[in-house]
XYZ file of C-alpha atoms in Angstrom:
694
model
C -15.784 -48.878 -2.736
C -16.827 -52.084 -1.571
C -13.352 -52.797 0.026
C -13.315 -49.365 1.520
C -16.687 -47.445 2.025
C -15.403 -45.503 4.384
C -12.618 -43.930 2.252
C -13.291 -40.046 1.424
C -10.964 -40.022 -1.462
C -12.528 -42.986 -3.414
C -15.922 -41.517 -2.993
C -14.791 -38.233 -4.448
C -13.287 -40.026 -7.220
C -16.446 -41.909 -8.096
C -18.316 -38.457 -7.897
C -15.920 -36.972 -10.334
C -16.077 -40.046 -12.698
C -19.791 -40.053 -12.486
C -19.911 -36.319 -13.284
C -17.629 -36.333 -16.039
C -19.407 -39.515 -17.485
C -22.920 -37.167 -17.541
C -24.363 -38.883 -14.496
C -24.702 -36.008 -11.908
C -28.039 -37.651 -10.495
C -25.654 -40.877 -9.361
C -22.819 -38.743 -8.539
C -24.874 -36.960 -5.796
C -24.868 -39.796 -2.817
C -20.583 -40.305 -3.783
C -20.306 -36.431 -3.529
C -22.186 -36.375 -0.183
C -20.316 -39.040 1.441
C -16.744 -37.371 0.581
C -18.006 -34.512 2.206
C -19.406 -36.148 5.368
C -16.185 -38.492 5.372
C -13.741 -35.331 4.824
C -15.504 -32.305 6.111
C -12.311 -30.181 6.020
C -11.627 -31.301 2.480
C -12.157 -28.407 -0.031
C -11.853 -30.067 -2.763
C -14.712 -32.501 -1.881
C -16.948 -29.196 -1.065
C -16.064 -28.239 -4.543
C -16.756 -31.371 -6.316
C -20.452 -31.750 -4.498
C -20.783 -28.138 -5.620
C -20.134 -29.047 -9.084
C -22.842 -31.958 -8.683
C -25.459 -29.777 -7.099
C -25.041 -27.141 -10.246
C -25.055 -29.855 -12.966
C -28.614 -30.825 -11.059
C -29.837 -27.175 -11.078
C -29.443 -26.705 -7.375
C -27.937 -23.462 -7.205
C -28.973 -22.727 -3.666
C -26.888 -25.645 -2.356
C -24.042 -25.257 -4.671
C -23.384 -21.810 -3.860
C -23.765 -22.777 -0.248
C -20.743 -25.353 -0.605
C -18.796 -23.216 -2.618
C -19.054 -20.841 -0.203
C -17.806 -23.548 2.472
C -14.883 -24.660 0.385
C -13.940 -21.072 -0.116
C -13.892 -20.578 4.338
C -11.205 -23.341 4.044
C -9.141 -22.608 0.946
C -9.760 -18.541 0.340
C -7.823 -18.362 -2.585
C -8.290 -21.113 -4.671
C -9.231 -20.011 -8.112
C -11.445 -22.909 -9.055
C -13.346 -22.639 -5.936
C -13.613 -18.726 -6.663
C -14.554 -19.155 -10.434
C -17.111 -21.700 -9.768
C -18.642 -19.546 -7.165
C -18.320 -16.611 -9.595
C -20.226 -18.550 -12.171
C -23.287 -19.824 -9.865
C -23.582 -16.338 -8.927
C -23.622 -14.962 -12.631
C -26.379 -17.874 -13.196
C -28.689 -16.599 -10.577
C -28.328 -12.900 -11.236
C -25.632 -11.799 -8.781
C -23.741 -10.295 -10.978
C -21.670 -7.762 -8.551
C -21.029 -10.779 -6.561
C -19.597 -12.619 -9.388
C -17.577 -9.665 -10.826
C -16.083 -9.364 -7.416
C -15.147 -13.139 -7.333
C -13.454 -12.890 -10.899
C -11.712 -9.998 -10.113
C -10.139 -11.869 -7.085
C -8.997 -14.688 -9.303
C -7.507 -12.376 -11.767
C -5.749 -10.182 -9.166
C -3.430 -13.201 -8.480
C -3.696 -14.684 -11.719
C -4.076 -11.825 -14.445
C -4.061 -15.110 -17.535
C -6.774 -16.846 -15.973
C -8.881 -17.137 -19.108
C -12.339 -18.444 -17.267
C -11.974 -15.286 -14.491
C -11.297 -12.888 -17.560
C -14.034 -14.199 -19.825
C -16.472 -14.339 -16.919
C -15.847 -10.944 -15.614
C -16.891 -9.485 -19.129
C -20.164 -11.784 -18.893
C -20.807 -10.555 -15.563
C -20.352 -7.046 -16.688
C -22.218 -7.343 -19.527
C -25.229 -9.098 -17.569
C -28.759 -7.686 -17.863
C -31.989 -9.835 -16.320
C -33.297 -12.361 -19.272
C -36.722 -11.325 -20.463
C -38.932 -14.405 -20.285
C -41.040 -15.143 -23.594
C -44.686 -15.456 -23.330
C -44.425 -19.499 -23.566
C -41.644 -19.432 -20.580
C -43.740 -17.130 -18.428
C -46.894 -19.586 -18.767
C -44.859 -22.390 -18.241
C -43.239 -20.852 -15.316
C -46.806 -19.787 -13.814
C -48.150 -23.258 -14.248
C -45.127 -24.612 -12.218
C -45.691 -22.192 -9.605
C -49.685 -22.985 -9.449
C -48.858 -26.682 -9.578
C -46.563 -26.208 -6.655
C -49.057 -24.161 -4.657
C -51.574 -26.757 -5.085
C -49.265 -29.827 -4.025
C -48.334 -27.848 -1.284
C -52.006 -27.156 -0.511
C -52.776 -30.633 -0.562
C -49.979 -31.876 1.968
C -47.896 -33.334 -0.772
C -44.791 -31.490 0.117
C -41.855 -33.487 -1.857
C -43.953 -33.198 -4.992
C -44.223 -29.139 -4.714
C -40.424 -28.997 -4.068
C -40.008 -30.773 -7.476
C -42.183 -28.461 -9.059
C -40.522 -25.380 -7.672
C -37.070 -26.979 -8.650
C -38.149 -27.470 -12.354
C -39.117 -23.481 -12.023
C -36.019 -22.735 -10.610
C -34.092 -24.352 -13.864
C -35.994 -21.973 -15.673
C -35.638 -18.964 -13.793
C -32.900 -19.641 -11.706
C -32.735 -15.581 -10.785
C -36.403 -15.791 -9.015
C -35.915 -15.365 -5.416
C -39.669 -16.074 -4.762
C -39.317 -19.493 -6.348
C -36.087 -20.185 -3.723
C -38.199 -18.763 -0.869
C -40.873 -21.303 -1.624
C -38.279 -24.035 -2.222
C -36.666 -22.735 1.170
C -40.203 -22.961 2.963
C -41.090 -26.492 1.805
C -37.458 -27.697 2.718
C -37.921 -26.515 6.177
C -41.148 -28.106 6.632
C -39.653 -31.360 5.437
C -37.006 -30.729 8.345
C -34.250 -30.663 5.624
C -32.914 -27.427 7.574
C -29.941 -27.054 5.802
C -30.799 -27.287 2.292
C -33.599 -24.762 3.162
C -31.315 -22.546 4.641
C -29.376 -22.155 1.572
C -32.230 -21.392 -0.434
C -33.743 -18.740 1.890
C -30.070 -17.087 1.726
C -29.828 -17.001 -1.593
C -33.657 -15.706 -2.089
C -32.466 -12.800 0.338
C -29.327 -12.025 -1.953
C -30.844 -11.919 -4.907
C -33.414 -9.358 -3.387
C -32.078 -7.558 -1.267
C -35.680 -6.047 -0.138
C -37.074 -9.271 0.736
C -38.107 -9.454 4.230
C -39.681 -12.709 4.588
C -36.773 -14.399 2.949
C -33.976 -12.496 5.298
C -35.969 -13.221 8.452
C -36.756 -17.059 7.622
C -32.783 -17.239 6.660
C -32.335 -15.682 10.098
C -34.661 -18.190 11.759
C -33.397 -21.255 9.794
C -29.722 -20.259 10.862
C -30.890 -19.978 14.518
C -32.184 -22.946 14.882
C -29.198 -24.777 13.407
C -27.286 -22.996 15.938
C -25.236 -20.552 13.502
C -24.874 -17.810 15.435
C -22.734 -15.817 12.835
C -24.966 -16.819 10.189
C -28.365 -15.936 11.811
C -26.844 -12.721 12.871
C -26.139 -11.437 9.450
C -29.852 -12.444 8.391
C -31.728 -10.866 11.203
C -29.487 -7.476 10.828
C -30.804 -7.670 7.367
C -34.135 -8.549 8.076
C -34.123 -5.495 10.607
C -32.822 -2.962 8.603
C -36.012 -4.017 6.222
C -38.565 -4.026 8.773
C -37.812 -3.193 12.508
C -39.599 -5.718 14.646
C -38.724 -6.273 18.394
C -39.289 -10.245 17.848
C -36.272 -10.243 15.652
C -34.149 -7.938 17.947
C -34.867 -10.100 20.886
C -33.743 -13.380 18.555
C -30.839 -11.802 17.702
C -29.797 -11.116 21.467
C -30.539 -14.450 22.349
C -28.521 -16.505 19.559
C -26.593 -19.578 20.624
C -24.314 -21.742 18.624
C -24.605 -25.261 18.144
C -21.164 -26.371 18.528
C -18.646 -24.276 20.868
C -15.007 -24.322 20.986
C -14.566 -24.207 24.510
C -15.878 -24.343 28.076
C -15.525 -20.576 28.315
C -16.818 -19.846 25.126
C -19.910 -21.509 26.664
C -20.301 -19.746 29.742
C -19.782 -16.656 27.430
C -23.155 -17.385 25.843
C -24.617 -17.991 28.591
C -23.787 -14.560 30.402
C -24.890 -12.992 27.117
C -28.270 -14.785 26.959
C -29.038 -13.720 30.777
C -28.104 -10.371 29.827
C -30.264 -10.110 27.041
C -33.252 -11.430 29.042
C -32.520 -8.899 31.745
C -32.478 -5.770 29.385
C -35.879 -7.052 27.637
C -37.432 -7.425 30.985
C -36.363 -3.628 32.003
C -37.601 -2.093 28.639
C -40.307 -4.906 27.428
C -41.836 -4.676 23.974
C -45.052 -6.195 22.060
C -44.391 -9.447 20.108
C -47.618 -9.627 18.092
C -46.849 -13.044 16.428
C -44.194 -15.031 18.204
C -44.929 -18.189 16.593
C -44.019 -17.011 13.001
C -41.219 -14.621 14.029
C -38.956 -16.818 16.660
C -37.492 -20.083 17.127
C -37.406 -21.145 20.541
C -33.857 -19.444 21.674
C -33.071 -22.040 24.850
C -32.791 -25.358 23.000
C -28.802 -25.251 22.985
C -28.754 -24.507 26.452
C -29.681 -28.059 27.365
C -26.117 -29.243 26.068
C -24.129 -27.071 28.327
C -24.008 -29.458 31.316
C -25.683 -26.513 33.631
C -28.912 -26.249 35.173
C -30.971 -23.765 33.381
C -34.188 -23.598 35.772
C -33.411 -19.681 36.048
C -32.703 -19.281 32.566
C -35.929 -20.763 31.560
C -38.012 -19.265 34.204
C -36.920 -15.769 32.916
C -37.408 -16.605 29.318
C -40.815 -17.463 30.205
C -41.231 -13.972 31.861
C -39.740 -12.362 28.982
C -42.548 -13.846 26.397
C -45.755 -13.427 29.184
C -44.478 -9.861 29.218
C -43.964 -9.493 25.354
C -47.201 -11.401 24.038
C -49.551 -11.510 27.590
C -52.124 -13.332 25.572
C -50.337 -16.288 25.674
C -51.930 -17.020 29.149
C -55.063 -18.155 28.389
C -57.479 -20.241 29.955
C -59.965 -23.077 28.187
C -63.221 -22.656 29.901
C -63.618 -26.225 31.082
C -60.383 -25.342 33.399
C -61.763 -22.277 35.112
C -63.882 -24.250 37.192
C -62.964 -27.867 37.012
C -65.482 -30.236 37.929
C -65.954 -34.035 38.397
C -67.927 -35.861 35.557
C -68.470 -39.354 34.671
C -66.635 -41.385 32.391
C -62.848 -41.792 31.544
C -60.198 -39.738 32.085
C -59.316 -37.666 28.981
C -55.597 -37.694 28.610
C -53.807 -36.067 25.107
C -50.498 -36.652 24.222
C -49.171 -34.055 22.179
C -45.810 -33.329 19.846
C -45.322 -32.365 16.879
C -42.379 -35.318 16.161
C -44.954 -38.430 16.267
C -42.980 -39.762 13.596
C -39.751 -42.330 13.090
C -38.392 -39.744 15.778
C -37.022 -40.052 18.943
C -40.257 -38.844 20.407
C -42.102 -41.245 17.871
C -40.335 -43.812 19.076
C -40.888 -43.215 22.749
C -44.346 -42.255 22.635
C -45.941 -45.154 20.399
C -45.994 -47.709 23.178
C -47.816 -45.499 25.841
C -50.374 -44.588 23.212
C -50.739 -48.590 22.491
C -50.848 -49.566 26.167
C -52.520 -47.075 28.353
C -55.487 -48.809 29.552
C -58.758 -48.018 27.964
C -61.192 -49.070 30.529
C -59.768 -45.892 32.640
C -58.502 -43.492 29.996
C -59.809 -42.048 26.924
C -56.452 -41.601 24.702
C -56.252 -38.449 22.359
C -52.980 -38.254 20.212
C -52.892 -34.386 19.209
C -50.360 -33.655 16.427
C -48.630 -30.360 16.059
C -48.130 -28.879 12.547
C -46.469 -29.227 10.111
C -46.846 -33.087 10.295
C -44.511 -35.239 8.199
C -46.056 -38.800 8.346
C -44.574 -42.160 8.117
C -45.070 -45.585 9.356
C -44.778 -44.717 12.766
C -47.111 -42.186 12.462
C -49.228 -44.189 10.931
C -48.873 -47.098 13.604
C -49.289 -44.562 16.211
C -52.481 -43.247 14.619
C -54.171 -46.711 14.273
C -53.966 -47.014 17.990
C -55.184 -43.784 19.297
C -58.827 -43.402 19.943
C -58.741 -39.769 18.542
C -56.044 -38.364 16.220
C -56.240 -34.249 16.353
C -54.007 -32.207 13.657
C -53.940 -28.892 15.194
C -53.978 -25.769 12.692
C -51.282 -23.808 12.016
C -52.647 -20.956 14.088
C -51.855 -20.486 17.574
C -55.459 -18.903 18.715
C -57.190 -21.279 16.506
C -54.957 -24.642 17.933
C -55.999 -23.406 21.374
C -59.745 -23.315 20.761
C -59.755 -26.646 19.108
C -57.623 -28.250 22.195
C -60.071 -26.401 24.434
C -62.853 -28.069 22.840
C -61.722 -31.488 23.606
C -61.940 -30.471 27.407
C -59.416 -32.938 28.145
C -58.228 -33.876 31.644
C -54.851 -34.427 31.280
C -52.535 -32.725 28.403
C -49.028 -34.908 28.216
C -46.410 -32.771 26.369
C -43.963 -35.405 25.142
C -41.637 -32.324 24.671
C -41.621 -28.736 24.942
C -38.582 -26.664 24.064
C -37.844 -28.566 20.378
C -39.734 -26.094 18.324
C -41.730 -22.836 18.906
C -45.185 -24.006 18.770
C -45.556 -26.238 21.679
C -43.649 -24.264 23.723
C -45.927 -21.164 23.233
C -48.940 -23.525 23.279
C -47.812 -24.741 26.885
C -48.348 -20.896 28.132
C -52.437 -21.623 27.880
C -54.150 -23.580 30.378
C -55.513 -26.233 28.126
C -56.531 -28.758 30.868
C -57.026 -28.964 34.525
C -53.144 -31.195 34.959
C -50.563 -30.404 32.312
C -47.491 -32.082 32.234
C -44.215 -32.357 30.200
C -41.821 -35.111 29.963
C -38.009 -36.107 28.776
C -38.465 -35.425 25.177
C -36.353 -32.468 25.477
C -35.032 -33.242 28.970
C -34.711 -29.275 30.741
C -37.586 -27.989 32.590
C -39.845 -25.850 30.798
C -39.651 -22.707 32.816
C -43.452 -21.863 32.008
C -45.818 -21.394 35.299
C -48.751 -23.132 33.443
C -46.840 -26.445 33.310
C -47.858 -28.497 36.475
C -45.580 -31.678 36.734
C -42.691 -32.896 34.971
C -42.562 -36.605 34.671
C -39.620 -38.487 35.369
C -37.981 -41.359 36.742
C -36.350 -41.828 40.477
C -33.566 -43.983 38.578
C -32.899 -40.563 36.765
C -32.921 -38.006 39.545
C -30.777 -37.423 42.833
C -31.571 -35.846 45.734
C -31.313 -32.397 44.848
C -33.217 -32.478 41.668
C -36.249 -30.763 42.567
C -34.044 -27.570 42.307
C -33.753 -28.186 38.557
C -37.253 -27.767 37.609
C -39.828 -25.322 37.512
C -42.739 -27.749 37.472
C -43.414 -30.429 40.033
C -41.147 -32.974 40.115
C -42.879 -36.626 39.697
C -40.417 -39.841 39.857
C -41.885 -42.839 38.556
C -40.478 -45.527 40.711
C -37.964 -48.352 39.565
C -38.561 -47.145 35.842
C -35.177 -46.844 33.616
C -36.764 -46.284 30.522
C -39.674 -43.741 30.580
C -41.364 -45.447 27.663
C -42.833 -48.789 26.948
C -40.218 -49.165 24.524
C -40.345 -51.782 21.545
C -37.262 -53.702 21.122
C -35.224 -52.696 17.936
C -35.805 -55.585 15.077
C -32.822 -56.007 12.429
C -34.776 -57.636 9.502
C -31.642 -58.074 7.251
C -28.824 -60.863 8.262
C -26.143 -58.388 9.363
C -22.620 -57.254 7.871
C -19.096 -57.547 8.731
C -17.011 -55.248 9.910
C -14.897 -55.031 6.397
C -18.158 -54.684 4.497
C -19.102 -51.313 6.727
C -15.416 -50.401 6.240
C -13.812 -51.335 9.654
C -10.652 -53.106 10.077
C -10.678 -56.197 12.259
C -7.315 -55.381 13.756
C -8.404 -51.652 14.928
C -10.447 -51.071 18.269
C -13.912 -49.259 17.164
C -15.291 -46.606 19.688
C -18.430 -45.213 18.487
C -20.145 -42.085 19.578
C -23.592 -42.173 17.632
C -25.043 -38.900 19.092
C -25.717 -35.753 17.415
C -23.092 -33.606 16.990
C -23.932 -30.833 19.170
C -24.269 -33.086 22.144
C -20.279 -32.952 21.833
C -19.695 -30.759 24.862
C -15.614 -29.678 25.252
C -15.558 -31.611 28.188
C -15.893 -35.027 26.145
C -12.600 -34.030 23.928
C -10.504 -34.841 26.950
C -12.081 -38.497 27.195
C -11.747 -38.958 23.277
C -8.057 -38.124 23.503
C -7.336 -39.846 26.803
C -8.691 -43.102 24.926
C -6.937 -42.702 21.593
C -3.666 -41.703 23.393
C -3.720 -45.010 25.542
C -5.027 -47.104 22.729
C -3.110 -46.559 19.313
C -4.967 -48.963 17.516
C -8.309 -46.986 18.424
C -10.473 -44.903 15.948
C -13.254 -43.023 17.080
C -16.321 -42.826 14.715
C -18.763 -39.708 14.716
C -21.641 -39.332 12.698
C -22.154 -36.594 10.581
C -25.911 -35.723 10.177
C -28.028 -32.386 9.674
C -25.458 -29.524 9.449
C -22.113 -29.534 7.405
C -20.652 -26.593 9.609
C -21.079 -28.564 12.454
C -18.610 -31.523 11.829
C -16.286 -28.864 10.074
C -16.352 -26.777 13.313
C -15.835 -29.916 15.664
C -12.891 -31.195 13.220
C -11.451 -27.869 13.760
C -11.658 -28.046 17.407
C -10.370 -31.399 17.718
C -6.997 -30.262 15.654
C -6.750 -27.225 17.990
C -7.107 -29.225 21.226
C -5.503 -32.927 20.538
C -4.105 -32.578 16.972
C -1.780 -35.985 17.927
C -4.686 -38.001 17.816
C -7.567 -36.132 15.749
C -6.690 -38.194 12.831
C -8.219 -40.904 14.453
C -11.398 -39.189 14.901
C -13.539 -39.671 11.862
C -17.021 -38.635 10.334
C -18.626 -41.216 9.226
C -22.219 -40.579 6.809
C -25.656 -41.071 8.478
C -27.235 -44.440 8.214
C -30.859 -45.526 7.969
C -32.449 -47.288 10.763
C -31.414 -51.169 9.688
C -27.910 -49.900 8.995
C -27.357 -48.130 12.094
C -28.371 -51.460 14.238
C -25.926 -53.123 12.140
C -23.059 -50.537 12.850
C -23.889 -50.790 16.614
C -23.569 -54.701 16.448
C -19.934 -54.792 14.722
C -18.288 -51.909 16.488
C -16.222 -52.694 20.140
C -17.783 -50.066 22.332
C -20.225 -46.870 22.372
C -18.929 -44.130 23.950
C -22.088 -42.084 25.797
C -21.501 -38.273 25.869
C -21.124 -36.463 28.923
C -23.633 -33.831 30.301
C -26.529 -35.264 27.980
C -26.612 -38.942 27.477
C -27.905 -40.871 24.620
C -31.232 -42.448 25.402
C -32.737 -44.124 22.082
C -29.365 -44.791 20.901
C -28.199 -46.737 24.397
C -31.393 -48.696 24.166
C -30.589 -49.770 20.332
C -26.687 -50.254 21.481
C -28.269 -52.644 24.389
C -30.403 -54.232 21.877
C -27.172 -56.072 19.980
C -25.304 -56.447 22.933
C -22.771 -53.859 22.626
C -21.711 -51.942 25.917
C -22.026 -48.200 26.138
C -19.495 -46.397 28.825
C -21.161 -43.698 30.630
C -20.405 -41.182 32.896
C -23.605 -39.813 34.530
C -23.741 -36.143 35.665
C -25.810 -34.430 38.124
C -28.731 -33.505 36.060
C -31.198 -35.838 34.619
C -29.870 -35.656 31.184
C -26.885 -36.954 32.207
C -28.216 -40.249 34.118
C -30.582 -42.381 31.305
C -27.769 -44.759 30.645
C -26.949 -45.438 34.105
C -30.645 -46.153 35.069
C -30.381 -48.818 32.067
C -27.169 -50.813 33.690
C -29.019 -50.353 36.965
C -32.241 -52.333 35.793
C -30.055 -54.850 34.039
C -27.935 -55.181 37.407
C -24.807 -54.394 35.471
C -21.664 -52.942 36.802
C -18.703 -52.227 35.234
C -19.654 -49.868 32.241
C -20.726 -46.657 34.725
C -17.579 -44.474 35.715
C -17.126 -42.298 38.842
C -15.095 -39.805 37.157
C -13.433 -38.964 33.770
C -10.130 -41.189 33.991
C -12.384 -44.135 35.091
C -14.626 -43.276 31.803
C -11.416 -43.970 29.976
C -9.872 -46.997 31.593
C -13.160 -48.483 31.269
C -13.637 -47.806 27.299
C -10.076 -48.926 26.743
C -10.382 -51.977 28.887
C -13.362 -52.948 26.863
C -11.861 -51.869 23.273
C -8.623 -53.766 24.072
C -9.656 -56.721 25.912
C -11.640 -59.162 23.755
C -12.766 -61.826 26.077
C -13.739 -58.833 28.503
C -15.768 -57.311 25.678
C -17.387 -60.395 24.718
C -18.321 -61.525 28.310
C -19.860 -57.788 28.929
C -21.780 -58.543 25.376
C -23.110 -61.904 26.401
C -24.226 -60.244 29.748
C -26.219 -57.619 28.194
C -27.637 -59.757 25.462
C -29.129 -62.029 28.839
C -30.318 -58.864 30.306
C -31.627 -56.410 27.913
C -35.151 -57.895 27.768
C -35.609 -55.801 31.159
C -35.562 -52.549 29.270
C -37.915 -53.142 26.297
C -41.641 -53.444 26.688
C -41.920 -52.622 30.396
C -45.517 -52.812 31.579
C -44.365 -51.149 34.938
C -44.085 -47.692 33.350
C -47.193 -47.744 31.972
C -48.905 -48.656 35.238
C -46.796 -46.256 36.954
C -48.047 -43.771 34.530
C -51.565 -44.599 35.003
C -51.381 -44.088 38.227
C -49.826 -40.956 38.422
C -52.624 -39.779 35.913
C -55.305 -40.961 38.239
C -53.542 -39.002 41.252
C -52.841 -36.076 39.620
C -56.198 -35.716 38.336
C -57.844 -36.554 41.757
C -55.616 -33.774 42.922
C -56.792 -31.348 40.483
C -60.341 -31.821 41.318
C -59.861 -31.371 45.122
C -57.883 -28.289 44.619
C -61.170 -26.450 42.499
């Protein structure tokens, strides 16, 4: 493994060796690595399922077995393994069907034969008084830890309970809830899914399974779960959610166009026959998130979506008392920065410098956290530099009241559209000036949002038409954050230590997989056709099905080169910077550029090839190059993108010269006081105009 850390088969073998040595906990990482490196190899998913089942994580094991079954529908090992897991959680009927499939093909299969007998004889186990008390204590422990915000420990308590009573839907439901709050959506979905299957009358489990699947852009799975929930309890919110589902990964441009037509038609149908939605916060995810990755202006759809929410829930349009008659008052301007992601996240990275650097002579700085709060070192860093640190309650009405009591002059949303709380909160008038910026770089469509804060280096002359808000262009600002230079704290590893051969040309696309628009396939294919020693690396994270779908798409569109597109496991921050420093070229995605990733690449001198589009989210990297005064890496069209990438990848002196130039000038991108000065001037101007307007 030291010689070939990107060898999926070797990781798989290591996982099997550890499993056979009865060391399943040590087998987890190798098994995960093999699946991430080989997402379409059923053998690897089967082994990962074995490891998870050995550790008592039957929900995740069943999810992996089912993915393996999609890849090899008739493999008796997969069917028998899935059947055994189903038996253990009490799904005897499903187990019997699976064993029956094996026996239909292989009547002498003793594993399936014995399993079928056991499945038919299954009866729920009666818990002894001792076991019942043990389970009760673990559930109480989980609830207590959860109430104290100690989610990881609560999860451990529920997991121990699931090992004792693997057939309890309530335990899987609470595990799913904790995993969701920990932003571990894929295992959370597995738990919700299992809870809904064990107890087919469990509405909340089916509903949350549908919501999490929708969040992950798994349209078919979300449709199935939401339909199940609707059969149990008709709810207009779930009906609307089901009509607005969008996949995260699309097979083609035509598939994207069809998804957008369905979305628009569903909005029109709702507006023709609106229904009341009592609690949108707890029954809906924001359905428009994946629209931003389609390469199309979303202003009309976002505005119509806002109309739908206003029609469905009229009390979203609430106004704080101090906003009904804005008045001049003495003292500093009160500015609130608000987000759910003020941690080691792209939002945390772009927020922390503004909180620290904004003038305390002129501004009183509030940081407002949206629940659930996941705290880390970035959270602590921001908290230490905020004058006021507020965590909102989980109830939307209470949150509005708490924010109104602050009597903020300016409320600055770092993102709208990443999660439902900030989106629904933004309909209310909670400050005389309300702004949103590029944390999710799309217009909100919400009437109460006054300004969209952007940069003149990101926008074009036509950009005003892309926003429902009034567009503000900060001047000559390529990085709309006081961005601290990423630091490497340990010595860098060589290419060989990272599993990359010296003789190959390595092109890394480090973006989240749902950014890989089908148009990007042509660019990767063109690069690999021209450079026979080239290899493209993609980082597999968050959701197994994304990498599966993409690898299948690549196999259909470019089968002659798809074997040189490799998925690799995610790295921690230090490892990611080391990877960036040793690859030859970073490939920027089209229609939705990198931001943090481009800055991290530039911090170690690695060139990023970019193709700007007409929308702001496709123009971030070119703005950074303009600020550095560097030409040669920004393409005018697809062919030039391929030419630049292959030229840098294959010409070592050219690549070295570009690295040296980036390292010489990248200081212009980091810790730039001008963005703070520009933002302060905008805040003062907007505050003054709001007072004059009243």
